[in-house]
Short mmCIF file of C-alpha atoms and ligand atoms in Angstrom, two decimals:
data_model
loop_
_atom_site.label_atom_id
_atom_site.label_comp_id
_atom_site.label_asym_id
_atom_site.label_seq_id
_atom_site.Cartn_x
_atom_site.Cartn_y
_atom_site.Cartn_z
CA MET H 1 75.36 -13.85 -58.30
CA ASN H 2 74.40 -17.01 -60.15
CA GLU H 3 75.41 -17.30 -63.77
CA ALA H 4 72.48 -19.29 -65.12
CA THR H 5 69.41 -17.17 -65.69
CA LEU H 6 66.04 -18.18 -64.37
CA ASP H 7 62.59 -16.90 -65.19
CA ILE H 8 61.84 -15.67 -61.70
CA SER H 9 63.62 -14.89 -58.43
CA VAL H 10 61.35 -14.40 -55.45
CA VAL H 11 63.09 -12.32 -52.80
CA ILE H 12 61.61 -12.59 -49.31
CA PRO H 13 62.95 -10.51 -46.40
CA LEU H 14 61.98 -11.98 -43.08
CA LEU H 15 62.31 -11.35 -39.39
CA ASN H 16 60.97 -13.99 -37.01
CA GLU H 17 58.53 -15.62 -39.40
CA ALA H 18 59.26 -19.30 -38.73
CA GLU H 19 55.61 -20.42 -38.70
CA SER H 20 54.78 -18.86 -42.08
CA LEU H 21 57.75 -20.09 -44.10
CA PRO H 22 56.80 -23.70 -44.87
CA GLU H 23 53.31 -22.71 -46.01
CA LEU H 24 54.58 -19.76 -48.03
CA THR H 25 57.36 -21.61 -49.85
CA ALA H 26 55.09 -24.59 -50.63
CA TRP H 27 52.53 -22.23 -52.11
CA ILE H 28 55.15 -20.46 -54.23
CA ALA H 29 56.50 -23.82 -55.47
CA ARG H 30 52.98 -24.87 -56.47
CA VAL H 31 52.44 -21.70 -58.49
CA MET H 32 55.83 -22.00 -60.18
CA GLN H 33 55.31 -25.63 -61.15
CA ALA H 34 51.80 -25.00 -62.45
CA ASN H 35 53.21 -22.34 -64.78
CA ASN H 36 56.41 -24.11 -65.69
CA TYR H 37 58.67 -21.32 -64.52
CA SER H 38 62.30 -21.89 -63.66
CA TYR H 39 62.73 -20.10 -60.35
CA GLU H 40 64.54 -19.55 -57.10
CA VAL H 41 63.27 -18.35 -53.76
CA LEU H 42 65.77 -16.21 -51.83
CA LEU H 43 64.91 -16.15 -48.16
CA VAL H 44 66.85 -13.36 -46.48
CA ASP H 45 66.80 -13.85 -42.73
CA ASP H 46 67.21 -10.37 -41.29
CA GLY H 47 68.60 -11.48 -37.93
CA SER H 48 65.69 -13.56 -36.66
CA THR H 49 65.79 -14.63 -33.04
CA ASP H 50 63.24 -17.43 -33.46
CA HIS H 51 64.03 -20.66 -35.31
CA SER H 52 63.46 -19.17 -38.80
CA TRP H 53 66.99 -20.12 -39.92
CA LYS H 54 66.52 -23.76 -38.91
CA VAL H 55 63.30 -23.82 -40.92
CA ILE H 56 65.05 -22.27 -43.91
CA GLN H 57 67.84 -24.85 -43.78
CA GLY H 58 65.25 -27.63 -43.80
CA LEU H 59 63.28 -26.11 -46.67
CA SER H 60 66.43 -25.63 -48.73
CA LYS H 61 67.39 -29.25 -48.24
CA ASP H 62 64.02 -30.45 -49.54
CA ASN H 63 63.86 -28.07 -52.49
CA PRO H 64 67.11 -26.82 -54.10
CA ALA H 65 65.26 -23.84 -55.60
CA ILE H 66 64.93 -22.48 -52.07
CA LYS H 67 68.01 -20.59 -50.96
CA GLY H 68 68.70 -18.85 -47.72
CA LEU H 69 70.96 -16.14 -46.48
CA ARG H 70 71.24 -15.01 -42.92
CA PHE H 71 72.34 -11.64 -41.54
CA ASN H 72 74.47 -11.52 -38.45
CA ARG H 73 71.99 -9.14 -36.86
CA ASN H 74 68.84 -7.22 -37.73
CA TYR H 75 69.71 -4.66 -40.41
CA GLY H 76 66.17 -3.89 -41.58
CA LYS H 77 63.92 -4.77 -44.49
CA SER H 78 65.72 -2.46 -46.94
CA ALA H 79 69.08 -4.12 -46.27
CA ALA H 80 67.53 -7.57 -46.71
CA LEU H 81 66.00 -6.56 -50.03
CA ASN H 82 69.24 -4.98 -51.19
CA VAL H 83 71.21 -8.16 -50.58
CA GLY H 84 68.46 -10.26 -52.17
CA PHE H 85 68.56 -8.03 -55.25
CA LYS H 86 72.31 -8.48 -55.55
CA GLN H 87 71.93 -12.27 -55.49
CA ALA H 88 68.88 -12.64 -57.71
CA ALA H 89 69.45 -14.50 -60.97
CA GLY H 90 65.90 -14.32 -62.34
CA GLU H 91 64.94 -12.23 -65.36
CA VAL H 92 62.01 -11.04 -63.31
CA VAL H 93 62.50 -10.37 -59.62
CA ILE H 94 59.48 -10.49 -57.34
CA THR H 95 59.55 -9.32 -53.73
CA MET H 96 57.06 -10.54 -51.21
CA ASP H 97 56.56 -10.33 -47.44
CA ALA H 98 57.03 -13.54 -45.50
CA ASP H 99 53.91 -13.26 -43.38
CA LEU H 100 51.42 -14.70 -45.92
CA GLN H 101 49.73 -11.31 -46.29
CA ASP H 102 50.77 -11.31 -49.97
CA SER H 103 49.50 -14.04 -52.24
CA PRO H 104 51.86 -16.04 -54.50
CA ASP H 105 48.91 -16.47 -56.88
CA GLU H 106 49.68 -12.95 -58.14
CA ILE H 107 53.05 -14.07 -59.52
CA PRO H 108 52.03 -15.19 -63.04
CA GLU H 109 50.23 -11.94 -63.83
CA LEU H 110 53.08 -9.82 -62.43
CA TYR H 111 55.56 -11.82 -64.50
CA ARG H 112 53.44 -11.30 -67.61
CA MET H 113 53.24 -7.53 -67.04
CA ILE H 114 57.03 -7.29 -66.84
CA LYS H 115 57.81 -9.64 -69.73
CA GLU H 116 55.02 -8.81 -72.16
CA GLN H 117 53.93 -5.30 -71.30
CA GLU H 118 57.54 -4.37 -70.63
CA TYR H 119 57.04 -2.57 -67.37
CA ASP H 120 60.21 -1.76 -65.45
CA LEU H 121 58.41 -2.18 -62.17
CA VAL H 122 54.93 -3.28 -61.16
CA SER H 123 53.76 -2.46 -57.66
CA GLY H 124 50.99 -4.26 -55.84
CA TRP H 125 48.02 -2.25 -54.63
CA LYS H 126 46.29 -3.57 -51.54
CA LYS H 127 43.01 -1.97 -52.55
CA LYS H 128 41.12 -3.79 -49.83
CA ARG H 129 43.39 -3.99 -46.81
CA TYR H 130 43.19 -6.19 -43.77
CA ASP H 131 45.13 -4.04 -41.35
CA PRO H 132 44.07 -1.99 -38.30
CA LEU H 133 42.94 1.64 -38.80
CA SER H 134 45.98 2.92 -36.91
CA LYS H 135 47.94 1.71 -39.90
CA THR H 136 45.68 2.42 -42.85
CA ILE H 137 45.09 6.11 -42.07
CA PRO H 138 48.77 7.18 -41.76
CA THR H 139 49.43 5.06 -44.85
CA LYS H 140 46.93 7.09 -46.89
CA LEU H 141 48.71 10.27 -45.83
CA PHE H 142 52.12 8.81 -46.64
CA ASN H 143 51.00 7.72 -50.10
CA GLY H 144 49.52 11.14 -50.82
CA VAL H 145 52.72 12.98 -49.89
CA THR H 146 54.93 10.57 -51.82
CA ARG H 147 52.69 10.84 -54.90
CA LYS H 148 52.96 14.63 -54.81
CA MET H 149 56.73 14.70 -54.26
CA SER H 150 57.63 12.04 -56.79
CA GLY H 151 55.00 12.53 -59.47
CA ILE H 152 54.47 8.77 -59.61
CA LYS H 153 50.81 7.78 -59.69
CA LEU H 154 50.81 4.81 -57.32
CA HIS H 155 48.20 4.16 -54.66
CA ASP H 156 50.31 1.94 -52.44
CA PHE H 157 54.05 2.66 -52.50
CA ASN H 158 54.86 0.47 -49.53
CA CYS H 159 53.25 -2.76 -50.79
CA GLY H 160 55.70 -5.61 -50.16
CA LEU H 161 54.58 -7.41 -53.30
CA LYS H 162 56.34 -5.95 -56.31
CA ALA H 163 57.82 -7.20 -59.55
CA TYR H 164 60.89 -5.83 -61.30
CA ASP H 165 62.75 -6.24 -64.50
CA GLN H 166 66.16 -7.57 -63.50
CA ARG H 167 67.89 -4.43 -64.83
CA VAL H 168 66.09 -2.35 -62.21
CA VAL H 169 67.16 -4.30 -59.14
CA LYS H 170 70.72 -4.56 -60.40
CA SER H 171 71.05 -0.81 -60.71
CA ILE H 172 69.53 0.55 -57.53
CA GLU H 173 70.70 0.68 -53.93
CA VAL H 174 68.17 0.40 -51.11
CA TYR H 175 69.16 1.21 -47.53
CA GLY H 176 67.80 2.77 -44.34
CA GLU H 177 64.02 2.69 -44.55
CA MET H 178 63.99 3.26 -48.25
CA HIS H 179 62.15 0.10 -49.25
CA ARG H 180 59.05 2.29 -49.11
CA TYR H 181 60.39 4.42 -51.92
CA ILE H 182 61.76 1.87 -54.36
CA PRO H 183 59.47 3.12 -57.15
CA VAL H 184 60.82 6.64 -56.55
CA ILE H 185 64.42 5.45 -56.59
CA ALA H 186 63.73 3.43 -59.75
CA LYS H 187 62.19 6.41 -61.51
CA TRP H 188 65.12 8.64 -60.65
CA ASN H 189 67.44 6.03 -62.10
CA GLY H 190 65.62 6.18 -65.38
CA PHE H 191 63.18 3.28 -64.96
CA GLY H 192 60.04 5.27 -65.54
CA LYS H 193 57.60 2.66 -66.81
CA ILE H 194 55.93 1.88 -63.53
CA GLY H 195 52.67 -0.05 -63.33
CA GLU H 196 50.25 -1.05 -60.66
CA LYS H 197 48.25 -4.19 -60.07
CA VAL H 198 45.44 -4.63 -57.57
CA VAL H 199 46.44 -7.53 -55.32
CA HIS H 200 44.67 -9.59 -52.72
CA HIS H 201 45.66 -8.93 -49.17
CA GLN H 202 45.09 -11.07 -46.14
CA GLU H 203 45.31 -10.67 -42.44
CA ARG H 204 48.59 -11.69 -40.88
CA LYS H 205 48.22 -15.37 -40.17
CA TYR H 206 51.11 -15.91 -37.75
CA GLY H 207 53.34 -13.65 -35.68
CA VAL H 208 53.09 -9.88 -35.30
CA THR H 209 53.92 -6.81 -37.37
CA LYS H 210 57.54 -5.71 -37.21
CA PHE H 211 56.93 -2.01 -37.76
CA GLY H 212 55.46 0.62 -35.43
CA LEU H 213 54.46 4.22 -36.05
CA GLU H 214 58.06 5.44 -36.08
CA ARG H 215 58.10 4.04 -39.61
CA PHE H 216 56.46 7.23 -40.87
CA ILE H 217 58.99 9.61 -39.35
CA TYR H 218 61.99 7.63 -40.58
CA GLY H 219 60.29 7.15 -43.90
CA PHE H 220 59.78 10.87 -44.34
CA LEU H 221 63.40 11.69 -43.48
CA ASP H 222 64.49 9.08 -46.00
CA LEU H 223 62.31 10.66 -48.67
CA MET H 224 64.04 13.99 -48.03
CA SER H 225 67.45 12.43 -48.30
CA ILE H 226 66.74 10.53 -51.49
CA THR H 227 65.28 13.69 -53.00
CA PHE H 228 68.46 15.52 -52.09
CA VAL H 229 70.86 12.74 -53.01
CA SER H 230 69.24 12.02 -56.36
CA LYS H 231 69.42 15.70 -57.29
CA PHE H 232 72.93 16.45 -56.12
CA LYS H 233 74.77 13.17 -55.66
CA LYS H 234 76.81 13.58 -58.80
CA ARG H 235 77.54 17.26 -58.17
CA PRO H 236 77.21 18.18 -54.50
CA MET H 237 79.16 21.35 -55.21
CA HIS H 238 76.24 22.60 -57.30
CA PHE H 239 74.12 22.69 -54.20
CA PHE H 240 76.61 23.80 -51.56
CA GLY H 241 78.51 26.05 -53.91
CA THR H 242 75.38 27.96 -54.94
CA MET H 243 74.24 28.49 -51.37
CA GLY H 244 77.77 29.39 -50.29
CA THR H 245 78.21 31.93 -53.08
CA VAL H 246 74.88 33.59 -52.35
CA SER H 247 75.63 33.83 -48.64
CA PHE H 248 79.18 35.07 -49.21
CA PHE H 249 78.06 37.80 -51.61
CA ILE H 250 75.32 39.02 -49.33
CA GLY H 251 77.95 39.33 -46.61
CA MET H 252 80.36 41.17 -48.93
CA LEU H 253 77.67 43.61 -50.11
CA ILE H 254 76.75 44.52 -46.56
CA THR H 255 80.43 44.93 -45.68
CA LEU H 256 80.97 47.24 -48.63
CA GLY H 257 77.96 49.26 -47.55
CA LEU H 258 79.36 49.57 -44.03
CA ILE H 259 82.79 50.61 -45.29
CA THR H 260 81.34 53.20 -47.68
CA GLU H 261 79.22 54.65 -44.91
CA LYS H 262 82.21 54.85 -42.59
CA VAL H 263 84.42 56.56 -45.18
CA ILE H 264 81.73 59.10 -45.98
CA ARG H 265 81.36 59.84 -42.27
CA VAL H 266 85.10 60.38 -41.88
CA PHE H 267 85.11 62.90 -44.72
CA THR H 268 82.00 64.76 -43.61
CA ASN H 269 83.17 64.66 -40.00
CA GLU H 270 79.75 63.41 -38.98
CA ARG H 271 79.39 61.47 -35.76
CA GLY H 272 77.55 58.13 -35.79
CA ARG H 273 77.56 54.61 -34.43
CA ASP H 274 80.76 52.56 -34.63
CA VAL H 275 80.75 49.91 -37.32
CA VAL H 276 80.88 47.12 -34.71
CA ALA H 277 77.88 48.60 -32.91
CA GLN H 278 75.60 48.03 -35.89
CA PRO H 279 73.49 44.88 -36.27
CA LEU H 280 74.31 44.80 -39.97
CA PHE H 281 77.95 44.20 -39.13
CA PHE H 282 77.12 40.93 -37.40
CA LEU H 283 74.83 39.91 -40.21
CA ALA H 284 77.65 40.45 -42.70
CA LEU H 285 80.08 38.53 -40.54
CA ALA H 286 77.73 35.57 -40.18
CA ALA H 287 76.88 35.53 -43.90
CA ILE H 288 80.54 35.47 -44.94
CA ILE H 289 81.48 32.74 -42.48
CA ILE H 290 78.48 30.61 -43.43
CA GLY H 291 79.30 31.14 -47.08
CA VAL H 292 82.85 29.85 -46.63
CA GLN H 293 81.60 26.90 -44.56
CA LEU H 294 79.12 25.90 -47.26
CA PHE H 295 81.89 25.99 -49.82
CA LEU H 296 84.02 23.73 -47.66
CA ALA H 297 81.09 21.35 -47.17
CA GLY H 298 80.70 21.28 -50.94
CA PHE H 299 84.35 20.36 -51.49
CA LEU H 300 84.19 17.64 -48.86
CA ALA H 301 81.01 16.23 -50.38
CA GLU H 302 82.67 16.16 -53.79
CA MET H 303 85.63 14.26 -52.42
CA ILE H 304 83.43 11.79 -50.57
CA SER H 305 81.33 11.13 -53.64
CA LEU H 306 84.54 10.53 -55.61
CA SER H 307 85.85 7.99 -53.16
CA GLY H 308 82.61 5.98 -53.34
CA SER H 309 80.09 4.99 -50.72
CA ARG H 310 80.45 2.02 -48.43
CA LYS H 311 76.90 2.19 -47.22
CA ASN H 312 75.78 -1.25 -48.23
CA GLU H 313 78.13 -3.64 -46.58
CA TYR H 314 76.35 -6.15 -44.43
CA LEU H 315 77.82 -9.00 -42.56
CA ILE H 316 76.41 -12.26 -43.84
CA ARG H 317 76.60 -15.11 -41.38
CA ASP H 318 75.42 -18.12 -43.31
CA ARG H 319 74.16 -19.34 -46.65
CA VAL H 320 72.41 -22.43 -47.90
CA GLY H 321 71.43 -23.71 -51.33
CA ASN H 322 74.32 -22.82 -53.57
CA LEU H 323 74.49 -19.07 -52.84
N1 UDP S 1 60.99 -7.56 -42.00
C1 UDP S 1 62.39 -7.71 -42.10
N2 UDP S 1 63.20 -6.96 -41.30
C2 UDP S 1 62.69 -6.06 -40.39
C3 UDP S 1 61.29 -5.90 -40.32
C4 UDP S 1 60.48 -6.66 -41.14
O1 UDP S 1 62.87 -8.50 -42.90
O2 UDP S 1 63.48 -5.43 -39.69
C5 UDP S 1 60.12 -8.36 -42.88
C6 UDP S 1 59.00 -9.10 -42.17
O3 UDP S 1 59.44 -10.32 -41.65
C7 UDP S 1 58.00 -9.28 -43.29
C8 UDP S 1 58.16 -8.00 -44.09
O4 UDP S 1 59.44 -7.48 -43.75
O5 UDP S 1 58.33 -10.36 -44.13
C9 UDP S 1 57.08 -6.99 -43.77
O6 UDP S 1 56.99 -6.79 -42.37
P1 UDP S 1 55.61 -6.75 -41.60
O7 UDP S 1 54.66 -7.78 -42.12
O8 UDP S 1 55.90 -6.79 -40.14
O9 UDP S 1 55.10 -5.31 -42.01
P2 UDP S 1 53.57 -4.88 -42.23
O10 UDP S 1 52.92 -5.91 -43.11
O11 UDP S 1 52.98 -4.85 -40.86
O12 UDP S 1 53.70 -3.54 -42.87
MG1 MG S 2 52.83 -7.83 -43.00
#
């Protein structure tokens, strides 16, 4: 991370966006100069196979505020954002897609909302979208579910254009497909002042979209795992231990019942089914074994969480512009 602080870091994850980059960075530079901001643009090349990296090298040479970082392969948008967040030196960090669908003209107002209105995070809302229906309809559904599960009143969780107070990006980890849930992750980390700003959206000018419909399935699984992790990360034993205890005791109760019944039958000399011929016996057996297994899973989870996660190590191939 750079030592000197800047007003703004713009973090841009990109995959095969060579045509858009010169236009986008020139536009950002114009906005920054017009407003007298000190800034940096962090272009994170997420394993492009076109000539994006060449373009980035050229741009960085012409303007030292433009910095580039290149992954060794495609790790995904979340990974690119995560690395960009780690590097960012700006007091306000703004993320933006590389495809010119988001407008740099929104930057001054986003910056003002973070600095003056003291929002932790401001998310863009593409109120009027320029995307095909196959995308906008599932998106509505996704936003509805996420709103319900998280209690955050945003219309457009997945908008690439967002602004953050530096403290937020320095304290969260984004991986998998979790870039769609950054507001949720932020809220669970105690950054609850989340705002929304209607932003202009444009059709993709160059290239094609990098996400298909599988985004919604992965996204949903990720929401389940962040819900789980944020609740139990610190104390996995609370989850596994509770389930294990319940299961174990159900098993023990049934076993006691079976034993009592058997003893009574011995004394009264009554004939009946063998213990092992009763369905309840197998239920008890399964419940006890599952109970013990859950306990073991809990202990393992505790040990893993103690030894720390190595989830966010990405191989960086190249850097330009003093990074
Ligand atoms: N992107 C990336 N890595 C990926 C996929 C996408 O860095 O694996 C970037 C992409 O280059 C763009 C942004 O993430 O800057 C949003 O992607 P895209 O425009 O394809 O998504 P859409 O606007 O269709 O949701
Ligand atoms: Mg796009």
